CSV table of C-alpha atoms in Angstrom, one decimal:
chain,number,residue,atom,x,y,z
A,1,UNK,CA,0.0,3.7,-10.4
A,2,UNK,CA,-1.9,2.8,-6.9
A,3,UNK,CA,0.8,-0.2,-6.0
A,4,UNK,CA,-0.5,0.0,-2.3
A,5,UNK,CA,-4.0,-0.1,-2.8
A,6,UNK,CA,-3.8,-3.2,-5.1
A,7,UNK,CA,-2.0,-5.1,-2.0
A,8,UNK,CA,-4.7,-3.7,0.3
A,9,UNK,CA,-7.6,-4.9,-1.7
A,10,UNK,CA,-5.4,-8.3,-2.3
A,11,UNK,CA,-5.0,-8.6,1.7
A,12,UNK,CA,-8.9,-8.3,2.2
A,13,UNK,CA,-10.1,-10.5,-0.5
A,14,UNK,CA,-7.7,-13.0,1.0
A,15,UNK,CA,-8.9,-12.4,5.0
A,16,UNK,CA,-12.4,-12.9,3.6
A,17,UNK,CA,-12.3,-15.9,1.7
A,18,UNK,CA,-10.4,-17.5,4.9
A,19,UNK,CA,-12.7,-16.0,7.7
A,20,UNK,CA,-16.0,-17.1,5.7
A,21,UNK,CA,-15.1,-20.1,3.8
A,22,UNK,CA,-13.5,-21.9,6.7
A,23,UNK,CA,-10.1,-22.5,4.5
A,24,UNK,CA,-7.4,-24.3,5.7
A,25,UNK,CA,-5.1,-23.6,2.7
A,26,UNK,CA,-4.0,-20.3,0.8
A,27,UNK,CA,-6.2,-20.3,-2.4
A,28,UNK,CA,-3.7,-21.2,-4.9
A,29,UNK,CA,-4.3,-23.3,-8.0
A,30,UNK,CA,-2.3,-26.3,-6.1
A,31,UNK,CA,-2.1,-27.4,-2.7
A,32,UNK,CA,1.8,-26.8,-2.6
A,33,UNK,CA,1.7,-23.6,-0.2
A,34,UNK,CA,-1.1,-23.7,3.1
A,35,UNK,CA,-2.0,-21.0,5.1
A,36,UNK,CA,0.6,-19.5,7.3
A,37,UNK,CA,0.0,-17.2,10.6
A,38,UNK,CA,0.7,-14.4,8.6
A,39,UNK,CA,-2.1,-12.6,6.7
A,40,UNK,CA,0.0,-10.5,5.0
A,41,UNK,CA,2.2,-13.5,3.5
A,42,UNK,CA,-1.1,-15.2,3.2
A,43,UNK,CA,-2.1,-12.3,0.6
A,44,UNK,CA,0.9,-13.1,-1.2
A,45,UNK,CA,0.8,-16.9,-1.5
A,46,UNK,CA,-2.7,-16.6,-2.9
A,47,UNK,CA,-2.0,-14.0,-5.1
A,48,UNK,CA,-0.4,-15.9,-8.4
A,49,UNK,CA,-0.5,-19.5,-9.6
A,50,UNK,CA,2.6,-21.6,-8.0
A,51,UNK,CA,5.4,-23.8,-9.2
A,52,UNK,CA,7.3,-26.1,-7.5
A,53,UNK,CA,11.2,-25.6,-7.9
A,54,UNK,CA,13.3,-28.7,-6.8
A,55,UNK,CA,16.9,-27.3,-6.5
A,56,UNK,CA,18.3,-31.0,-5.7
A,57,UNK,CA,16.8,-32.0,-9.0
A,58,UNK,CA,19.8,-31.0,-11.0
A,59,UNK,CA,23.1,-32.6,-8.6
A,60,UNK,CA,25.3,-29.9,-8.1
A,61,UNK,CA,28.6,-30.4,-10.1
A,62,UNK,CA,31.4,-29.2,-8.3
A,63,UNK,CA,33.9,-26.8,-10.0
A,64,UNK,CA,37.3,-25.8,-8.9
A,65,UNK,CA,38.5,-22.3,-10.5
A,66,UNK,CA,42.0,-22.2,-11.4
A,67,UNK,CA,44.5,-19.8,-10.9
A,68,UNK,CA,44.2,-18.1,-14.4
A,69,UNK,CA,40.4,-17.4,-13.8
A,70,UNK,CA,40.8,-16.1,-10.2
A,71,UNK,CA,40.9,-12.5,-11.2
A,72,UNK,CA,42.2,-9.2,-9.0
A,73,UNK,CA,45.1,-10.0,-8.2
A,74,UNK,CA,47.3,-7.7,-10.9
A,75,UNK,CA,46.5,-3.7,-10.9
A,76,UNK,CA,48.1,-1.2,-13.8
A,77,UNK,CA,51.1,0.4,-12.9
A,78,UNK,CA,51.3,3.0,-10.1
A,79,UNK,CA,47.5,2.0,-9.0
A,80,UNK,CA,46.9,1.3,-5.1
A,81,UNK,CA,45.9,-2.0,-5.0
A,82,UNK,CA,44.0,-3.2,-2.3
A,83,UNK,CA,45.4,-6.6,-0.6
A,84,UNK,CA,42.3,-7.3,1.3
A,85,UNK,CA,39.4,-6.7,-1.2
A,86,UNK,CA,36.8,-8.3,1.2
A,87,UNK,CA,33.4,-7.0,1.8
A,88,UNK,CA,32.1,-6.9,-2.1
A,89,UNK,CA,28.7,-5.7,-1.8
A,90,UNK,CA,27.8,-5.8,-5.6
A,91,UNK,CA,29.3,-6.0,-9.0
A,92,UNK,CA,28.0,-5.2,-12.6
A,93,UNK,CA,29.2,-5.5,-16.2
A,94,UNK,CA,29.5,-3.0,-19.2
A,95,UNK,CA,31.1,-3.6,-22.0
A,96,UNK,CA,34.6,-5.1,-21.6
A,97,UNK,CA,34.8,-3.9,-17.9
A,98,UNK,CA,33.9,-5.4,-14.7
A,99,UNK,CA,32.8,-2.9,-11.6
A,100,UNK,CA,32.8,-4.1,-7.8
A,101,UNK,CA,31.3,-2.2,-5.1
A,102,UNK,CA,33.8,-2.7,-1.9
A,103,UNK,CA,32.1,-2.1,1.1
A,104,UNK,CA,35.7,-1.9,3.0
A,105,UNK,CA,37.2,0.3,1.3
A,106,UNK,CA,33.9,2.5,0.6
A,107,UNK,CA,34.8,3.0,-3.1
A,108,UNK,CA,33.9,1.4,-6.5
A,109,UNK,CA,36.8,-0.7,-7.9
A,110,UNK,CA,36.7,-1.3,-11.9
A,111,UNK,CA,38.7,-4.0,-14.0
A,112,UNK,CA,39.0,-5.2,-17.2
A,113,UNK,CA,37.9,-8.6,-18.2
A,114,UNK,CA,41.6,-9.6,-18.4
A,115,UNK,CA,41.3,-9.3,-14.4
A,116,UNK,CA,43.7,-6.2,-13.9
A,117,UNK,CA,42.5,-3.4,-11.8
A,118,UNK,CA,42.5,-0.1,-13.6
A,119,UNK,CA,40.3,2.4,-11.7
A,120,UNK,CA,38.6,3.0,-8.5
A,121,UNK,CA,36.0,5.7,-7.8
A,122,UNK,CA,35.0,7.4,-4.4
A,123,UNK,CA,36.3,7.0,-0.8
A,124,UNK,CA,35.6,7.0,2.9
A,125,UNK,CA,33.4,10.1,4.2
A,126,UNK,CA,30.4,11.9,4.2
A,127,UNK,CA,30.7,14.7,1.1
A,128,UNK,CA,30.2,14.0,-2.4
A,129,UNK,CA,31.3,11.0,-4.1
A,130,UNK,CA,32.3,9.4,-0.9
A,131,UNK,CA,30.4,6.4,1.2
A,132,UNK,CA,30.1,5.5,4.7
A,133,UNK,CA,28.4,1.8,3.9
A,134,UNK,CA,28.3,1.4,0.4
A,135,UNK,CA,26.0,-1.9,0.0
A,136,UNK,CA,24.8,-2.3,-3.8
A,137,UNK,CA,25.6,-1.7,-7.1
A,138,UNK,CA,23.0,-1.5,-10.2
A,139,UNK,CA,22.7,-0.7,-13.7
A,140,UNK,CA,20.3,-0.4,-16.5
A,141,UNK,CA,20.5,0.6,-20.0
A,142,UNK,CA,21.5,4.2,-19.8
A,143,UNK,CA,23.4,4.7,-15.9
A,144,UNK,CA,24.7,2.8,-12.9
A,145,UNK,CA,23.6,3.2,-9.2
A,146,UNK,CA,24.9,3.0,-5.7
A,147,UNK,CA,23.5,2.5,-2.8
A,148,UNK,CA,25.0,4.0,0.2
A,149,UNK,CA,24.1,3.0,3.4
A,150,UNK,CA,25.5,4.8,5.9
A,151,UNK,CA,25.0,8.7,4.3
A,152,UNK,CA,21.0,7.6,3.4
A,153,UNK,CA,21.4,8.2,-0.5
A,154,UNK,CA,21.8,6.7,-3.7
A,155,UNK,CA,24.4,8.2,-6.4
A,156,UNK,CA,23.9,7.7,-10.1
A,157,UNK,CA,26.6,7.9,-12.5
A,158,UNK,CA,26.7,7.2,-16.3
A,159,UNK,CA,28.9,4.2,-17.5
A,160,UNK,CA,32.2,5.6,-17.7
A,161,UNK,CA,31.2,6.4,-13.5
A,162,UNK,CA,31.0,10.5,-13.8
A,163,UNK,CA,28.6,11.8,-11.6
A,164,UNK,CA,25.3,12.5,-12.7
A,165,UNK,CA,23.1,13.0,-9.7
A,166,UNK,CA,21.7,11.6,-6.5
A,167,UNK,CA,18.6,10.6,-4.3
A,168,UNK,CA,18.5,11.4,-0.4
A,169,UNK,CA,16.9,8.0,1.3
A,170,UNK,CA,16.1,6.9,4.4
A,171,UNK,CA,17.2,3.1,4.6
A,172,UNK,CA,16.5,0.8,7.7
A,173,UNK,CA,18.1,-2.5,7.6
A,174,UNK,CA,21.2,-2.6,5.4
A,175,UNK,CA,21.1,-6.3,4.4
A,176,UNK,CA,18.3,-5.2,2.4
A,177,UNK,CA,18.9,-4.4,-1.3
A,178,UNK,CA,18.1,-2.3,-4.0
A,179,UNK,CA,17.2,-3.1,-8.0
A,180,UNK,CA,16.5,-0.9,-10.7
A,181,UNK,CA,15.1,-1.4,-14.4
A,182,UNK,CA,14.8,1.1,-17.4
A,183,UNK,CA,11.5,2.8,-15.7
A,184,UNK,CA,11.8,2.5,-11.9
A,185,UNK,CA,14.5,2.5,-8.6
A,186,UNK,CA,13.0,-0.2,-6.1
A,187,UNK,CA,14.6,0.8,-2.9
A,188,UNK,CA,14.2,-0.1,0.8
A,189,UNK,CA,11.7,1.9,2.3
A,190,UNK,CA,12.0,3.4,6.3
A,191,UNK,CA,10.3,2.1,9.1
A,192,UNK,CA,7.3,3.9,9.2
A,193,UNK,CA,6.0,2.1,6.1
A,194,UNK,CA,3.7,-0.9,5.9
A,195,UNK,CA,5.5,-1.9,2.8
A,196,UNK,CA,9.3,-3.2,2.2
A,197,UNK,CA,10.3,-1.4,-1.0
A,198,UNK,CA,9.6,2.5,-1.9
A,199,UNK,CA,9.4,2.8,-5.7
A,200,UNK,CA,10.7,5.6,-7.6
A,201,UNK,CA,11.1,6.7,-11.2
A,202,UNK,CA,14.7,5.7,-12.3
A,203,UNK,CA,15.5,9.1,-13.5
A,204,UNK,CA,16.0,12.4,-11.9
A,205,UNK,CA,13.7,14.3,-10.3
A,206,UNK,CA,13.2,10.2,-8.7
A,207,UNK,CA,9.5,11.1,-8.3
A,208,UNK,CA,8.0,8.6,-5.9
A,209,UNK,CA,5.5,6.3,-7.8
A,210,UNK,CA,4.1,3.7,-4.9
A,211,UNK,CA,5.2,1.3,-2.1
A,212,UNK,CA,5.8,-2.6,-2.9
A,213,UNK,CA,5.3,-5.8,-1.0
A,214,UNK,CA,4.2,-5.8,2.5
A,215,UNK,CA,6.4,-6.3,5.7
A,216,UNK,CA,5.6,-9.1,7.2
A,217,UNK,CA,6.6,-8.2,10.7
A,218,UNK,CA,5.7,-4.5,11.9
A,219,UNK,CA,8.3,-2.1,13.3
A,220,UNK,CA,9.0,-3.2,17.1
A,221,UNK,CA,7.9,-6.6,17.3
A,222,UNK,CA,10.0,-9.9,16.5
A,223,UNK,CA,10.5,-11.9,14.4
A,224,UNK,CA,12.1,-8.9,12.7
A,225,UNK,CA,14.4,-10.8,10.6
A,226,UNK,CA,11.4,-12.1,8.2
A,227,UNK,CA,11.7,-8.5,6.7
A,228,UNK,CA,15.1,-9.4,5.3
A,229,UNK,CA,14.6,-9.8,1.3
A,230,UNK,CA,16.2,-9.8,-2.0
A,231,UNK,CA,14.9,-8.2,-5.0
A,232,UNK,CA,16.4,-8.4,-8.2
A,233,UNK,CA,15.3,-7.2,-12.0
A,234,UNK,CA,16.0,-7.2,-15.7
A,235,UNK,CA,15.2,-4.4,-18.4
A,236,UNK,CA,11.9,-4.0,-17.7
A,237,UNK,CA,10.6,-7.7,-18.1
A,238,UNK,CA,10.6,-9.5,-14.8
A,239,UNK,CA,11.1,-8.4,-11.0
A,240,UNK,CA,11.8,-11.6,-8.6
A,241,UNK,CA,11.6,-10.8,-5.2
A,242,UNK,CA,11.8,-13.2,-1.6
A,243,UNK,CA,11.9,-13.1,1.8
A,244,UNK,CA,15.2,-14.5,2.6
A,245,UNK,CA,14.0,-16.6,5.6
A,246,UNK,CA,10.7,-18.1,3.4
A,247,UNK,CA,10.9,-20.8,0.8
A,248,UNK,CA,9.6,-18.4,-1.5
A,249,UNK,CA,10.1,-16.4,-4.6
A,250,UNK,CA,7.7,-13.9,-5.8
A,251,UNK,CA,7.8,-13.0,-9.9
A,252,UNK,CA,6.3,-9.7,-11.0
A,253,UNK,CA,6.1,-8.6,-14.5
A,254,UNK,CA,7.1,-5.1,-15.8
A,255,UNK,CA,3.5,-3.5,-14.5
A,256,UNK,CA,4.0,-5.2,-11.0
A,257,UNK,CA,1.7,-7.5,-11.9
A,258,UNK,CA,2.0,-10.8,-9.6
A,259,UNK,CA,2.3,-13.5,-12.1
A,260,UNK,CA,4.2,-16.7,-10.5
A,261,UNK,CA,5.3,-17.6,-7.1
A,262,UNK,CA,8.2,-20.7,-7.1
A,263,UNK,CA,8.0,-22.5,-3.7
A,264,UNK,CA,11.5,-23.8,-2.9
A,265,UNK,CA,12.4,-27.5,-2.2
A,266,UNK,CA,15.4,-28.8,-0.9
A,267,UNK,CA,17.0,-31.7,1.3
A,268,UNK,CA,18.5,-28.8,3.2
A,269,UNK,CA,15.5,-27.1,4.7
A,270,UNK,CA,14.3,-30.4,6.5
A,271,UNK,CA,17.0,-29.0,9.2
A,272,UNK,CA,15.5,-25.4,9.5
A,273,UNK,CA,13.5,-24.9,12.3
A,274,UNK,CA,12.3,-21.3,11.6
A,275,UNK,CA,9.8,-19.5,14.7
A,276,UNK,CA,6.2,-18.8,13.3
A,277,UNK,CA,5.7,-15.7,10.9
A,278,UNK,CA,3.9,-14.3,13.5
A,279,UNK,CA,5.1,-11.0,15.0
A,280,UNK,CA,5.1,-10.9,18.8
A,281,UNK,CA,6.2,-8.1,21.2
A,282,UNK,CA,9.7,-7.8,21.6
A,283,UNK,CA,12.9,-6.1,21.4
A,284,UNK,CA,16.2,-6.0,19.6
A,285,UNK,CA,17.6,-8.0,22.0
A,286,UNK,CA,15.4,-10.6,21.9
A,287,UNK,CA,17.2,-13.7,19.4
A,288,UNK,CA,14.6,-15.2,17.1
A,289,UNK,CA,17.0,-17.4,14.9
A,290,UNK,CA,15.6,-17.1,11.3
A,291,UNK,CA,17.8,-19.4,8.9
A,292,UNK,CA,17.7,-18.3,5.3
A,293,UNK,CA,16.3,-20.6,2.3
A,294,UNK,CA,18.7,-18.2,0.0
A,295,UNK,CA,21.1,-15.5,0.1
A,296,UNK,CA,21.1,-13.9,-3.3
A,297,UNK,CA,18.5,-13.6,-6.5
A,298,UNK,CA,19.8,-12.6,-9.7
A,299,UNK,CA,17.8,-11.9,-12.8
A,300,UNK,CA,19.5,-12.0,-15.9
A,301,UNK,CA,18.6,-10.3,-19.5
A,302,UNK,CA,17.9,-13.5,-20.8
A,303,UNK,CA,15.2,-14.1,-18.0
A,304,UNK,CA,17.6,-16.8,-16.3
A,305,UNK,CA,17.3,-16.3,-12.5
A,306,UNK,CA,20.0,-17.7,-10.4
A,307,UNK,CA,19.9,-18.3,-6.7
A,308,UNK,CA,22.4,-18.3,-4.3
A,309,UNK,CA,21.5,-21.4,-1.6
A,310,UNK,CA,25.0,-21.4,0.4
A,311,UNK,CA,27.1,-23.2,-0.8
A,312,UNK,CA,25.1,-23.8,-4.3
A,313,UNK,CA,24.5,-21.7,-6.9
A,314,UNK,CA,21.5,-22.9,-9.0
A,315,UNK,CA,20.5,-21.4,-12.7
A,316,UNK,CA,16.7,-21.7,-13.4
A,317,UNK,CA,15.5,-20.7,-17.2
A,318,UNK,CA,12.5,-18.5,-17.7
A,319,UNK,CA,10.3,-20.2,-20.5
A,320,UNK,CA,7.7,-17.3,-20.6
A,321,UNK,CA,5.6,-18.8,-18.4
A,322,UNK,CA,7.6,-20.6,-16.0
A,323,UNK,CA,10.9,-21.4,-14.4
A,324,UNK,CA,12.8,-24.9,-15.1
A,325,UNK,CA,16.0,-25.7,-13.3
A,326,UNK,CA,18.6,-26.3,-15.5
A,327,UNK,CA,21.8,-26.5,-13.8
A,328,UNK,CA,23.7,-26.3,-10.1
A,329,UNK,CA,27.2,-25.5,-9.1
A,330,UNK,CA,29.4,-25.9,-5.9
A,331,UNK,CA,32.6,-23.5,-6.5
A,332,UNK,CA,36.1,-24.0,-4.9
A,333,UNK,CA,39.2,-22.4,-5.3
A,334,UNK,CA,42.6,-22.8,-4.0
A,335,UNK,CA,44.6,-19.5,-2.9
A,336,UNK,CA,47.5,-18.7,-5.3
A,337,UNK,CA,50.1,-18.9,-2.5
A,338,UNK,CA,48.8,-22.0,-0.6
A,339,UNK,CA,48.6,-25.3,-1.3
A,340,UNK,CA,46.6,-26.6,-4.1
A,341,UNK,CA,45.6,-29.4,-2.0
A,342,UNK,CA,44.0,-26.1,0.6
A,343,UNK,CA,40.5,-26.0,-1.1
A,344,UNK,CA,38.1,-22.9,0.0
A,345,UNK,CA,34.4,-22.8,-0.8
A,346,UNK,CA,33.2,-19.8,-2.8
A,347,UNK,CA,30.1,-18.7,-1.0
A,348,UNK,CA,28.4,-16.4,-4.3
A,349,UNK,CA,27.3,-13.1,-3.1
A,350,UNK,CA,27.0,-11.3,-6.4
A,351,UNK,CA,27.0,-13.0,-10.1
A,352,UNK,CA,27.3,-11.4,-13.7
A,353,UNK,CA,25.9,-14.0,-16.6
A,354,UNK,CA,27.4,-13.8,-20.1
A,355,UNK,CA,26.4,-15.9,-22.9
A,356,UNK,CA,29.7,-17.5,-22.6
A,357,UNK,CA,31.2,-16.4,-19.6
A,358,UNK,CA,30.1,-16.0,-15.3
A,359,UNK,CA,31.5,-13.9,-13.0
A,360,UNK,CA,31.2,-14.4,-9.2
A,361,UNK,CA,32.1,-12.5,-6.1
A,362,UNK,CA,32.0,-13.2,-2.6
A,363,UNK,CA,32.0,-11.5,0.8
A,364,UNK,CA,34.9,-13.7,2.2
A,365,UNK,CA,37.5,-13.3,-0.7
A,366,UNK,CA,39.4,-10.4,-2.2
A,367,UNK,CA,38.9,-11.9,-5.7
A,368,UNK,CA,36.4,-11.8,-8.8
A,369,UNK,CA,36.3,-15.1,-10.3
A,370,UNK,CA,35.5,-15.9,-14.1
A,371,UNK,CA,33.7,-19.5,-15.0
A,372,UNK,CA,33.7,-20.2,-18.9
A,373,UNK,CA,30.5,-21.8,-19.6
A,374,UNK,CA,30.0,-24.8,-22.2
């Protein structure tokens, strides 16, 4: 598999077309995207059919979570219950249990689907089974994967959180996440790479298979925040990737072929004044504000794509060729020990969506929220 080579070929073709044909827009099937200041970005925008996604098309439903669906306030007897479970950085469901990566405590907490904490794995430290900056939690059909930025490694467990093996890596930007399907691990690459993601086999010995999606801003240049991204994959079918500072989501199939580009549209984007996507000399002390068009991408096994565009959560349904905006929500809750009139917004960080129920987590709340779907 020569993933890196294929991107280089696309880039050369895009540059040749724009240079010799005098184009004024990226070569796509329509005029939803135009030429940018960045050649790498142009190669992606011109690489697949384009679909406009109007996030305002479906009026957002305001949904207040009642107290019985605020989970994480109970634990089994003598279990050390954390009253400050803020900083959730990953959440998965397996069977009748929900697994939560708690960055503040540097461990993985397990609750049953009644919302009772029953177990924890790991602690803060540098040794085996210890974390220093737990940033991501993923699963495929046979294993659980955790990404520890502080210790620069990935831990692999079975479904009962028994340790299987680990992989040393070099993560450069803690906000960039990892993804996994039944074939590959998609890990943040180090700064020496021209590409943002390193692809490895999902099973030991985790052989490297290639690189994926270009780094828009080279190391040492600005605005470096354009290299922030989110990636999500379902079990061997689809991969969704997006630079969070840009209104695009790129969809790939299981062979890593770029099959669709989503162009996100919302009235809230009209207020954004991001700098050009053009590398300039600068330092880490230079401030280039880059607004985020979204803060989370979540692919479910049925192909549904959830987009967290704070304070909203949007659900897009996959029909085999493109996506349709099906529903949007804005979630609120009241602290159990506060007046019901004291309403707080849930800024979604992770989503689990099953047939009839959805679970949400937020970095700004110590709870897991449960929503029953009609």
